[in-house]
Short mmCIF file of C-alpha atoms and ligand atoms in Angstrom, two decimals:
data_model
loop_
_atom_site.label_atom_id
_atom_site.label_comp_id
_atom_site.label_asym_id
_atom_site.label_seq_id
_atom_site.Cartn_x
_atom_site.Cartn_y
_atom_site.Cartn_z
CA MET A 1 121.25 99.65 122.41
CA SER A 2 120.80 99.76 126.06
CA VAL A 3 122.60 102.53 127.91
CA ALA A 4 123.87 102.54 131.46
CA ALA A 5 125.21 105.54 133.39
CA ILE A 6 127.78 104.92 136.08
CA LEU A 7 128.00 107.60 138.68
CA GLY A 8 131.26 107.14 140.63
CA GLY A 9 133.99 105.20 138.95
CA GLY A 10 135.94 103.78 141.84
CA VAL A 11 136.51 100.30 142.81
CA ILE A 12 132.72 99.43 142.47
CA GLY A 13 131.63 101.79 139.66
CA GLY A 14 134.65 100.68 137.57
CA GLY A 15 133.27 97.00 138.07
CA TRP A 16 129.76 97.92 137.09
CA ALA A 17 131.07 99.90 134.07
CA ALA A 18 133.03 96.65 132.99
CA ARG A 19 130.26 94.38 133.47
CA PHE A 20 127.75 96.62 131.50
CA LEU A 21 130.21 97.21 128.67
CA LEU A 22 131.22 93.71 128.09
CA MET A 23 127.63 92.61 128.06
CA GLY A 24 127.09 95.00 125.05
CA TRP A 25 125.78 98.11 126.76
CA ASP A 26 126.89 101.63 126.02
CA VAL A 27 128.19 103.15 129.27
CA ARG A 28 128.36 106.57 130.24
CA VAL A 29 130.60 107.72 133.38
CA PHE A 30 130.28 110.69 135.54
CA ASP A 31 133.21 111.09 138.24
CA PRO A 32 134.80 114.37 139.17
CA ASP A 33 138.18 112.53 140.03
CA PRO A 34 140.72 113.36 137.29
CA GLU A 35 142.01 109.90 137.64
CA ALA A 36 138.72 108.21 136.94
CA GLU A 37 139.34 107.39 133.20
CA ARG A 38 142.71 105.76 133.98
CA LYS A 39 141.32 103.75 136.79
CA ILE A 40 138.25 102.42 134.89
CA GLY A 41 140.63 101.63 131.97
CA GLU A 42 142.72 99.43 134.19
CA VAL A 43 139.75 97.68 135.88
CA LEU A 44 138.31 97.18 132.38
CA ASP A 45 141.63 95.54 131.23
CA ASN A 46 141.25 93.09 134.13
CA ALA A 47 137.62 92.42 133.20
CA ARG A 48 138.25 91.85 129.54
CA ARG A 49 141.00 89.35 130.72
CA ALA A 50 138.69 87.47 132.93
CA LEU A 51 135.00 87.82 132.29
CA PRO A 52 134.94 86.25 128.83
CA SER A 53 136.59 83.11 130.41
CA LEU A 54 133.43 82.38 132.25
CA SER A 55 131.40 81.88 129.07
CA ASP A 56 131.70 78.99 126.46
CA ARG A 57 130.16 81.02 123.81
CA ALA A 58 131.45 84.46 122.29
CA MET A 59 130.22 87.36 124.15
CA PRO A 60 128.38 90.19 122.48
CA ALA A 61 130.35 93.09 120.91
CA GLU A 62 131.39 95.54 123.54
CA GLY A 63 129.33 98.73 123.96
CA ALA A 64 130.88 102.23 123.55
CA LEU A 65 132.51 103.89 126.92
CA SER A 66 132.27 107.68 127.36
CA PHE A 67 133.22 109.97 130.17
CA HIS A 68 131.09 113.11 130.80
CA SER A 69 132.02 116.28 132.82
CA ASP A 70 128.35 116.98 133.36
CA LEU A 71 126.26 114.52 135.38
CA GLY A 72 122.95 115.51 133.73
CA ASP A 73 124.76 114.68 130.33
CA ALA A 74 125.72 111.28 131.47
CA VAL A 75 122.33 110.21 132.73
CA GLY A 76 119.98 111.85 130.21
CA PRO A 77 119.69 108.88 127.80
CA ALA A 78 120.30 106.05 130.30
CA ASP A 79 117.98 102.97 130.89
CA TRP A 80 119.82 102.16 134.09
CA ILE A 81 121.73 104.61 136.28
CA GLN A 82 124.01 103.00 138.98
CA GLU A 83 125.22 105.20 141.86
CA SER A 84 128.51 104.10 143.30
CA VAL A 85 129.81 107.39 145.09
CA PRO A 86 131.30 107.19 148.65
CA GLU A 87 129.19 105.62 151.54
CA ARG A 88 127.96 108.92 152.95
CA LEU A 89 124.17 109.51 152.88
CA GLU A 90 124.47 113.27 152.32
CA ILE A 91 126.53 112.72 149.18
CA LYS A 92 124.16 110.20 147.91
CA HIS A 93 121.05 112.28 148.54
CA LYS A 94 122.83 115.23 146.54
CA VAL A 95 123.54 112.96 143.72
CA PHE A 96 120.12 111.42 143.55
CA ALA A 97 118.53 114.89 143.41
CA GLU A 98 120.84 116.02 140.48
CA VAL A 99 120.11 112.82 138.68
CA GLN A 100 116.37 113.08 138.90
CA MET A 101 116.43 116.53 137.44
CA ALA A 102 117.97 115.08 134.24
CA CYS A 103 117.22 111.33 133.94
CA ARG A 104 114.25 109.57 132.27
CA ALA A 105 111.23 109.03 134.63
CA ASP A 106 111.46 105.35 133.45
CA ALA A 107 115.05 104.81 134.27
CA VAL A 108 115.94 102.52 137.16
CA ILE A 109 118.30 104.23 139.62
CA GLY A 110 120.34 101.45 141.47
CA SER A 111 122.45 102.39 144.55
CA SER A 112 125.57 100.17 145.18
CA THR A 113 125.27 101.26 149.00
CA SER A 114 126.80 98.57 151.26
CA GLY A 115 124.50 99.45 154.24
CA PHE A 116 121.97 102.32 153.75
CA LYS A 117 118.25 101.25 153.59
CA PRO A 118 116.44 102.15 150.34
CA SER A 119 113.92 104.23 152.43
CA GLU A 120 116.81 106.33 153.67
CA LEU A 121 118.34 106.89 150.19
CA GLN A 122 114.83 107.87 148.96
CA GLN A 123 114.32 110.63 151.62
CA GLY A 124 113.57 113.90 149.87
CA ALA A 125 113.89 112.50 146.52
CA ALA A 126 111.68 113.77 143.70
CA ARG A 127 110.47 110.36 142.63
CA PRO A 128 111.34 108.00 145.46
CA GLY A 129 109.91 104.94 143.72
CA GLN A 130 112.64 105.21 141.07
CA ILE A 131 115.55 104.50 143.47
CA VAL A 132 116.47 101.00 144.65
CA VAL A 133 119.51 99.35 146.30
CA ALA A 134 121.32 97.27 143.84
CA HIS A 135 124.33 96.03 146.10
CA PRO A 136 127.20 94.19 144.21
CA PHE A 137 130.18 92.36 145.31
CA ASN A 138 133.80 92.99 144.38
CA PRO A 139 134.75 92.19 141.51
CA VAL A 140 131.41 93.32 140.15
CA TYR A 141 132.35 92.02 136.64
CA LEU A 142 132.60 88.35 137.92
CA LEU A 143 130.49 87.73 140.90
CA PRO A 144 126.85 87.30 140.11
CA LEU A 145 125.27 88.46 143.51
CA ILE A 146 123.38 91.73 143.36
CA GLU A 147 121.26 92.36 146.61
CA LEU A 148 118.19 93.93 145.23
CA VAL A 149 116.64 95.77 148.16
CA PRO A 150 113.26 97.91 147.58
CA SER A 151 111.37 99.91 150.08
CA ALA A 152 107.51 100.29 150.21
CA ALA A 153 107.92 103.17 147.77
CA ASN A 154 109.07 100.97 144.89
CA ASP A 155 106.46 99.28 142.84
CA ALA A 156 106.40 95.74 141.70
CA ALA A 157 106.78 96.54 138.14
CA LEU A 158 110.10 98.25 138.79
CA ILE A 159 111.49 95.39 140.77
CA ALA A 160 110.51 93.00 137.97
CA ARG A 161 112.19 95.30 135.48
CA ALA A 162 115.28 95.65 137.67
CA LYS A 163 115.55 91.85 138.12
CA ASP A 164 115.18 91.19 134.22
CA THR A 165 118.03 93.77 133.48
CA LEU A 166 120.42 92.37 136.26
CA THR A 167 119.63 88.85 134.90
CA SER A 168 120.44 89.84 131.32
CA ILE A 169 123.90 91.09 132.30
CA GLY A 170 124.65 87.79 134.12
CA CYS A 171 123.89 88.63 137.52
CA PHE A 172 121.87 86.82 140.25
CA PRO A 173 119.38 89.51 141.74
CA LEU A 174 118.56 88.47 145.40
CA HIS A 175 115.42 90.02 146.23
CA VAL A 176 115.86 91.28 149.78
CA ARG A 177 112.16 91.49 150.85
CA LYS A 178 112.71 93.38 154.21
CA GLU A 179 114.91 96.43 154.28
CA ILE A 180 117.64 96.33 156.84
CA ASP A 181 120.92 98.01 157.52
CA ALA A 182 123.86 96.34 155.69
CA HIS A 183 121.24 93.91 153.88
CA ILE A 184 121.92 90.27 154.13
CA ALA A 185 125.46 89.48 153.02
CA ASP A 186 127.15 92.57 154.71
CA ARG A 187 125.72 91.36 158.08
CA PHE A 188 128.00 88.28 157.79
CA LEU A 189 130.83 90.04 156.40
CA GLU A 190 130.80 92.63 159.11
CA ALA A 191 130.50 89.90 161.82
CA VAL A 192 133.40 88.02 160.45
CA TRP A 193 135.44 91.13 159.98
CA ARG A 194 134.83 92.21 163.73
CA GLU A 195 135.97 88.81 164.78
CA ALA A 196 138.97 88.97 162.71
CA LEU A 197 139.96 92.42 164.14
CA TRP A 198 139.65 91.12 167.60
CA LEU A 199 141.86 88.03 166.72
CA VAL A 200 144.62 90.49 165.37
CA LYS A 201 144.23 92.85 168.32
CA ASP A 202 144.46 90.15 171.02
CA GLY A 203 147.50 88.71 169.34
CA VAL A 204 145.79 85.32 168.57
CA ALA A 205 146.46 85.38 165.03
CA THR A 206 148.13 87.39 162.23
CA THR A 207 146.20 88.71 159.08
CA GLU A 208 147.92 85.87 157.12
CA GLU A 209 146.99 83.04 159.59
CA ILE A 210 143.28 84.39 159.56
CA ASP A 211 143.16 84.16 155.83
CA GLU A 212 144.68 80.60 155.89
CA ALA A 213 141.80 79.74 158.34
CA ILE A 214 139.24 80.91 155.83
CA ARG A 215 140.71 79.94 152.36
CA MET A 216 142.03 76.41 153.51
CA GLY A 217 138.68 75.31 154.78
CA PHE A 218 135.23 76.75 155.22
CA GLY A 219 135.86 79.48 152.52
CA LEU A 220 135.83 76.72 150.03
CA ARG A 221 132.76 75.21 151.43
CA TRP A 222 130.74 78.59 151.68
CA ALA A 223 131.57 79.10 147.90
CA GLN A 224 129.59 76.24 146.80
CA MET A 225 126.85 75.65 149.48
CA GLY A 226 126.61 78.52 151.81
CA LEU A 227 126.04 78.04 155.58
CA PHE A 228 122.82 76.14 156.14
CA GLU A 229 123.33 73.37 153.46
CA THR A 230 126.91 73.06 154.88
CA TYR A 231 125.79 72.67 158.59
CA ARG A 232 123.05 70.25 157.47
CA ILE A 233 125.60 67.87 156.20
CA ALA A 234 127.72 68.51 159.39
CA GLY A 235 124.94 67.08 161.39
CA GLY A 236 125.60 63.65 159.86
CA GLU A 237 122.66 61.46 159.01
CA ALA A 238 120.52 63.24 161.62
CA GLY A 239 121.06 66.53 159.73
CA MET A 240 120.23 69.90 160.99
CA ALA A 241 118.37 68.98 164.10
CA HIS A 242 121.32 67.14 165.38
CA PHE A 243 123.78 69.82 164.56
CA ILE A 244 121.70 72.35 166.43
CA ALA A 245 121.34 69.85 169.38
CA GLN A 246 124.97 69.34 169.37
CA PHE A 247 126.34 72.89 168.83
CA GLY A 248 123.34 74.83 170.22
CA PRO A 249 124.84 75.18 173.78
CA CYS A 250 128.24 76.75 172.26
CA LEU A 251 126.05 79.82 171.34
CA GLN A 252 125.90 80.49 175.08
CA TRP A 253 129.71 80.25 175.23
CA PRO A 254 132.37 82.92 174.72
CA TRP A 255 132.92 81.75 171.21
CA THR A 256 132.29 85.33 169.60
CA LYS A 257 132.87 88.83 170.47
CA LEU A 258 130.45 90.22 167.84
CA MET A 259 128.86 93.49 169.35
CA ASP A 260 131.99 94.35 171.24
CA VAL A 261 134.18 96.02 168.55
CA PRO A 262 137.96 96.71 169.11
CA GLU A 263 138.68 100.43 168.89
CA LEU A 264 140.35 101.24 165.76
CA THR A 265 143.38 102.86 167.39
CA ASP A 266 146.48 103.88 165.30
CA GLU A 267 148.35 101.17 166.95
CA LEU A 268 145.86 98.47 165.77
CA ILE A 269 145.59 99.99 162.34
CA ASP A 270 149.58 99.95 161.92
CA GLN A 271 149.64 96.42 163.20
CA ILE A 272 147.15 95.25 160.59
CA ALA A 273 148.72 97.33 157.78
CA SER A 274 152.13 96.02 158.52
CA GLN A 275 151.12 92.40 158.90
CA SER A 276 149.07 92.81 155.56
CA ASN A 277 152.19 94.25 154.00
CA ALA A 278 154.31 91.38 154.94
CA GLN A 279 151.65 88.99 153.56
CA SER A 280 150.89 90.54 150.23
CA GLY A 281 153.14 93.53 149.68
CA GLN A 282 155.15 91.81 146.97
CA HIS A 283 152.13 92.15 144.65
CA SER A 284 150.62 95.49 143.34
CA ILE A 285 146.74 95.76 143.78
CA ARG A 286 146.23 95.15 140.03
CA GLU A 287 148.39 91.91 140.37
CA LEU A 288 146.34 90.92 143.19
CA GLU A 289 143.14 91.51 141.27
CA ARG A 290 144.39 89.36 138.49
CA ILE A 291 145.38 86.46 140.89
CA ARG A 292 141.87 86.83 142.50
CA ASP A 293 140.14 86.85 139.03
CA THR A 294 142.06 83.83 137.71
CA ASN A 295 141.21 81.94 141.02
CA LEU A 296 137.61 82.94 140.71
CA VAL A 297 137.24 82.03 137.05
CA ALA A 298 138.75 78.55 137.81
CA MET A 299 136.30 77.96 140.81
CA MET A 300 133.29 79.41 138.97
CA ARG A 301 134.11 77.28 135.89
CA ALA A 302 134.35 74.20 138.22
CA LEU A 303 130.82 75.17 139.34
CA LYS A 304 129.57 75.65 135.93
CA ALA A 305 130.59 72.21 134.89
CA GLN A 306 128.29 70.89 137.87
CA ASP A 307 125.64 73.32 136.91
CA TRP A 308 125.55 74.24 140.57
CA GLY A 309 125.29 77.61 142.52
CA ALA A 310 127.22 80.57 140.85
CA GLY A 311 127.82 78.14 138.06
CA ALA A 312 124.30 77.48 137.27
CA VAL A 313 123.82 81.31 137.05
CA LEU A 314 126.47 81.44 134.41
CA ASN A 315 124.96 78.65 132.46
CA ARG A 316 121.53 80.48 132.40
CA ALA A 317 123.28 83.61 131.14
CA GLU A 318 125.18 81.67 128.41
CA PRO A 319 124.38 83.25 124.86
CA PRO A 320 122.90 80.92 122.27
CA ALA A 321 125.07 78.61 120.14
CA PRO A 322 126.10 80.01 116.87
CA GLU A 323 123.34 79.81 114.09
CA VAL A 324 123.61 77.15 111.37
CA GLY A 325 124.20 79.17 108.34
CA ASP A 326 124.55 78.00 104.76
CA ILE A 327 125.01 74.13 104.88
CA SER A 328 126.91 74.14 101.65
CA GLN A 329 129.74 75.72 103.63
CA PRO A 330 131.74 74.40 106.78
CA LEU A 331 129.35 75.14 109.79
CA VAL A 332 130.50 77.27 112.62
CA THR A 333 130.16 74.86 115.81
CA VAL A 334 132.25 76.85 118.23
CA GLU A 335 132.79 80.55 118.85
CA ARG A 336 134.36 81.59 122.30
CA ALA A 337 137.19 83.21 124.05
CA VAL A 338 140.09 81.00 125.30
CA PRO A 339 139.52 80.89 129.15
CA LEU A 340 142.32 81.90 131.45
CA ASP A 341 142.41 78.36 132.82
CA TRP A 342 142.99 76.65 129.49
CA THR A 343 146.65 77.98 129.34
CA ASP A 344 149.70 76.25 130.58
CA TYR A 345 153.38 76.70 131.88
CA ASN A 346 154.23 77.86 128.02
CA GLY A 347 151.87 80.63 128.32
CA HIS A 348 149.67 79.43 125.55
CA MET A 349 146.42 77.37 125.23
CA ASN A 350 147.34 73.63 126.47
CA GLU A 351 147.21 70.83 124.06
CA ALA A 352 144.41 69.16 126.04
CA ARG A 353 142.12 72.13 125.29
CA TYR A 354 142.42 71.93 121.59
CA LEU A 355 140.76 68.59 121.95
CA GLN A 356 138.12 70.10 124.41
CA ALA A 357 137.33 72.73 121.81
CA PHE A 358 136.99 70.20 119.13
CA GLY A 359 134.97 67.87 121.33
CA ASP A 360 132.85 70.84 121.99
CA ALA A 361 132.47 71.38 118.22
CA THR A 362 131.59 67.69 117.84
CA ASP A 363 128.83 67.88 120.32
CA ARG A 364 127.39 71.17 118.54
CA PHE A 365 127.53 69.29 115.31
CA MET A 366 125.82 66.33 116.86
CA GLU A 367 123.01 68.84 118.17
CA ILE A 368 122.68 70.19 114.60
CA VAL A 369 121.88 66.73 113.12
CA GLY A 370 119.43 66.10 115.86
CA CYS A 371 121.62 63.98 118.19
CA ASP A 372 120.58 66.47 121.18
CA ALA A 373 120.00 65.82 124.86
CA ASP A 374 116.40 64.38 124.21
CA TYR A 375 117.84 61.90 121.63
CA ILE A 376 120.60 60.87 123.78
CA ALA A 377 118.19 60.32 126.70
CA SER A 378 116.25 57.95 124.31
CA GLY A 379 119.23 55.80 124.20
CA GLY A 380 121.24 56.60 121.00
CA SER A 381 124.53 58.55 120.67
CA TYR A 382 127.88 58.90 119.05
CA PHE A 383 131.25 57.74 120.35
CA THR A 384 134.65 59.00 119.00
CA ALA A 385 136.68 56.10 117.57
CA GLU A 386 139.69 57.94 116.35
CA THR A 387 141.00 61.50 116.47
CA HIS A 388 143.93 63.34 114.81
CA ILE A 389 144.82 66.98 116.01
CA ARG A 390 147.43 69.16 114.04
CA HIS A 391 148.76 72.12 116.09
CA LEU A 392 149.60 74.80 113.46
CA ASP A 393 149.99 77.95 115.56
CA GLU A 394 149.74 78.97 119.35
CA VAL A 395 146.94 80.86 120.91
CA HIS A 396 146.67 82.88 124.06
CA ALA A 397 144.06 83.40 126.85
CA GLY A 398 141.31 85.71 125.87
CA ALA A 399 141.72 85.16 122.13
CA ARG A 400 138.22 84.62 120.31
CA ILE A 401 138.41 81.41 118.50
CA ARG A 402 136.13 79.82 116.03
CA VAL A 403 135.69 76.15 114.77
CA GLU A 404 134.43 75.49 111.46
CA THR A 405 133.25 71.81 110.76
CA GLN A 406 133.19 69.92 107.45
CA VAL A 407 131.66 66.52 107.19
CA LEU A 408 133.93 64.14 105.11
CA LEU A 409 131.61 61.22 105.52
CA GLY A 410 128.19 60.85 107.04
CA GLU A 411 126.69 57.41 105.98
CA GLY A 412 125.25 54.51 108.13
CA LYS A 413 126.81 54.32 111.57
CA LYS A 414 129.86 56.50 110.47
CA MET A 415 130.51 60.13 110.94
CA HIS A 416 133.65 61.59 109.83
CA LEU A 417 134.23 65.12 110.74
CA PHE A 418 137.05 67.70 110.11
CA HIS A 419 137.28 70.60 112.44
CA ARG A 420 139.43 73.79 111.62
CA MET A 421 140.29 76.29 114.37
CA PHE A 422 140.77 79.82 113.69
CA GLU A 423 141.62 83.08 115.40
CA ALA A 424 140.00 85.49 112.91
CA GLU A 425 141.59 84.14 109.69
CA ARG A 426 144.74 82.62 111.33
CA GLU A 427 144.45 78.91 111.33
CA LEU A 428 145.46 77.50 114.76
CA ALA A 429 144.78 73.79 114.62
CA THR A 430 142.63 71.05 112.66
CA GLY A 431 141.04 68.14 114.23
CA GLU A 432 139.79 64.90 112.30
CA HIS A 433 137.46 62.62 114.14
CA MET A 434 135.81 59.45 113.27
CA LEU A 435 132.72 58.88 115.27
CA ILE A 436 130.39 55.80 115.33
CA HIS A 437 126.74 55.85 116.34
CA VAL A 438 126.01 53.62 119.29
CA SER A 439 123.14 52.15 121.32
CA LEU A 440 123.83 53.36 124.99
CA GLU A 441 122.08 50.27 126.12
CA THR A 442 124.15 47.60 124.39
CA ARG A 443 127.25 50.01 124.12
CA ARG A 444 127.67 48.61 120.54
CA ALA A 445 127.44 50.22 117.20
CA SER A 446 123.99 50.76 115.67
CA VAL A 447 122.31 52.87 113.09
CA PRO A 448 121.03 56.31 113.93
CA SER A 449 117.42 57.29 113.74
CA ASP A 450 116.07 58.16 110.29
CA ALA A 451 115.87 61.86 111.23
CA ILE A 452 119.54 62.01 112.05
CA ALA A 453 120.55 59.91 108.94
CA THR A 454 118.74 62.06 106.78
CA ARG A 455 119.93 65.56 108.24
CA LEU A 456 123.58 64.17 108.12
CA SER A 457 123.46 62.90 104.69
CA GLU A 458 121.97 66.18 103.50
CA ILE A 459 124.83 68.17 105.18
CA ALA A 460 127.55 65.32 103.82
CA ALA A 461 126.08 65.85 100.28
CA ALA A 462 126.38 69.48 100.48
CA HIS A 463 130.09 69.35 101.83
CA ALA A 464 131.03 66.79 99.19
CA ALA A 465 131.30 69.78 96.80
CA LEU A 466 133.89 71.40 99.00
CA PRO A 467 137.65 70.80 98.54
CA VAL A 468 139.23 68.13 100.59
CA PRO A 469 140.79 70.21 103.60
CA ASP A 470 144.54 70.49 103.86
CA GLY A 471 145.85 67.59 106.32
CA ALA A 472 142.64 65.49 106.05
CA GLY A 473 143.65 61.73 106.38
CA ALA A 474 147.15 62.74 107.20
CA ALA A 475 149.15 60.42 109.71
CA VAL A 476 151.54 61.90 112.38
CA GLY A 477 154.67 63.27 110.75
CA LYS A 478 153.22 63.05 107.16
CA ARG A 479 153.11 66.67 105.74
N1 NAI B 1 134.63 98.68 147.82
C1 NAI B 1 133.82 97.66 148.02
O1 NAI B 1 134.18 96.44 148.39
C2 NAI B 1 132.33 97.82 148.01
C3 NAI B 1 131.66 98.95 147.82
N2 NAI B 1 130.34 99.12 147.72
C4 NAI B 1 129.62 100.51 147.71
O2 NAI B 1 129.90 101.12 146.41
C5 NAI B 1 130.07 102.55 146.63
C6 NAI B 1 131.27 103.09 146.25
O3 NAI B 1 132.36 102.48 147.06
P1 NAI B 1 133.86 102.17 146.20
O4 NAI B 1 133.76 101.97 144.79
O5 NAI B 1 134.37 101.27 146.98
O6 NAI B 1 134.57 103.68 146.66
P2 NAI B 1 135.71 104.41 145.88
O7 NAI B 1 136.32 105.49 146.94
O8 NAI B 1 136.67 103.44 145.13
O9 NAI B 1 134.97 105.09 144.57
C7 NAI B 1 134.06 106.32 144.81
C8 NAI B 1 134.24 107.05 143.58
O10 NAI B 1 133.04 108.03 143.52
C9 NAI B 1 133.66 109.33 143.09
N3 NAI B 1 132.81 110.56 143.57
C10 NAI B 1 132.97 110.99 144.77
N4 NAI B 1 131.87 112.06 144.95
C11 NAI B 1 131.17 111.95 143.68
C12 NAI B 1 129.94 112.40 143.03
N5 NAI B 1 129.33 113.46 143.73
N6 NAI B 1 129.60 112.03 141.99
C13 NAI B 1 130.17 111.09 141.10
N7 NAI B 1 131.16 110.50 141.63
C14 NAI B 1 131.77 110.89 142.77
C15 NAI B 1 135.14 109.29 143.61
O11 NAI B 1 135.78 110.28 142.88
C16 NAI B 1 135.32 107.91 143.43
O12 NAI B 1 136.13 107.67 142.18
C17 NAI B 1 129.77 102.77 148.18
O13 NAI B 1 128.39 103.03 148.46
C18 NAI B 1 130.23 101.52 148.84
O14 NAI B 1 129.52 101.09 150.13
C19 NAI B 1 129.48 98.03 147.35
C20 NAI B 1 130.10 96.91 147.41
C21 NAI B 1 131.53 96.51 147.65
C1 LIG B 2 133.42 96.01 152.79
N1 LIG B 2 132.09 96.21 152.31
C2 LIG B 2 130.94 96.45 153.42
C3 LIG B 2 132.22 97.29 151.40
C4 LIG B 2 131.88 94.96 151.39
C5 LIG B 2 130.61 94.91 150.35
O1 LIG B 2 129.73 95.69 150.52
C6 LIG B 2 130.57 93.86 149.69
C7 LIG B 2 131.79 93.08 149.11
O2 LIG B 2 132.12 93.04 147.98
O3 LIG B 2 132.35 92.52 149.84
#
């Protein structure tokens, strides 16, 4: 079992704790704040609600969470130590000194710092090469980016190990090759933030209008392509060169204020705070977190379906499909959580998603008999000719569901499947499907390959000894 120590359990430490725990690590927290356990518990509740929604497979069993009043006790057995204490260099130095007196010499010490360079963090450390910047983005349990910033003191083996660990918990480690204040991403965020403060101060826009300008337009573009790819397209057929030729001169015009920062007077702070209250004050912070998480899950799932950007990272981190067990029993073809975006106005899983889950079960069964991506690329596949779904009980977002598949007939061109969906032992639905093997060239029925025919008839023969499942062959309305 891998062990993470989380030092500082605020907004960011809580997010790290949740990501490690939900990815199966044991997590040991040190934070002197007496409220830390409550706060982490609340962040964890939100993470449990959202993170499993990003996966189309069951996540690993949660690790064990413990709180420690002694820092040395928290870090002692840890493989990964993540520092997320306030952004003050003297506090971070003090924490690293205490950590290195108690931790393993081979543990990685990651810092969440938003802006300090690793060489600054390493000053005065007993083993500077053990400390590296691992800068996350809020919410840490959903967003994959971690800026991994080493200094000359870190050796290549530590960086490689850090990348492996971060990848294994579903993150996207971006190796920042040259250390710099505020790394890469916070340079942008800071620039945009400065402009936004000026727009409020100069009375050009309210906090709400600025947010609309982002989320109705370029924010959506940035989420899936970033800056350069987006602007390349904006140059039309002539691409980036034309874009720069057209908009290059604007860089000399007064389009930004950048280095000129508005003074954060009490008046400006009050103005921003009251506009922000008017914009969002009807929601608590935890409610806003849930709204944000639901939106992020839906957007990231859309990118996942395209295997693009942050969605491709999710696909790479997906656990393997359930193993094929004893073929004399129904085969487990789906095991997953009900994602947040599968529920509807009735507060439960929408009927269309039952078909999606049964479709996924059929896809997995096709793979099991050898009708996998390579076979399909060679020109053969199955099409569904008929489906009958019975909805037996409702199920809610976050529930872990399982589909068991029984073959009723597997002969020639026909494959007759009966899926049963469960939450633990509670039966939720059944799906009966008749599929026909087709040639993807002629789009007509055809016989499957010998290998598929053999494997299918083997499973069909084994399942013939099972009782005919309740509801098989039923028509609508017939009990
Ligand atoms: N809030 C954000 O959006 C982001 C923050 N970060 C970075 O993460 C770090 C933490 O920031 P937040 O979580 O936002 O701050 P926070 O104020 O929410 O949490 C800091 C936590 O550290 C605890 N703490 C204070 N002294 C400590 C010590 N000596 N040992 C252990 N715990 C101690 C506090 O009790 C508090 O719970 C900072 O370096 C920040 O720059 C990184 C990415 C985003
Ligand atoms: C505002 N901030 C500098 C603390 C932001 C970050 O460091 C990253 C983020 O999550 O936006």
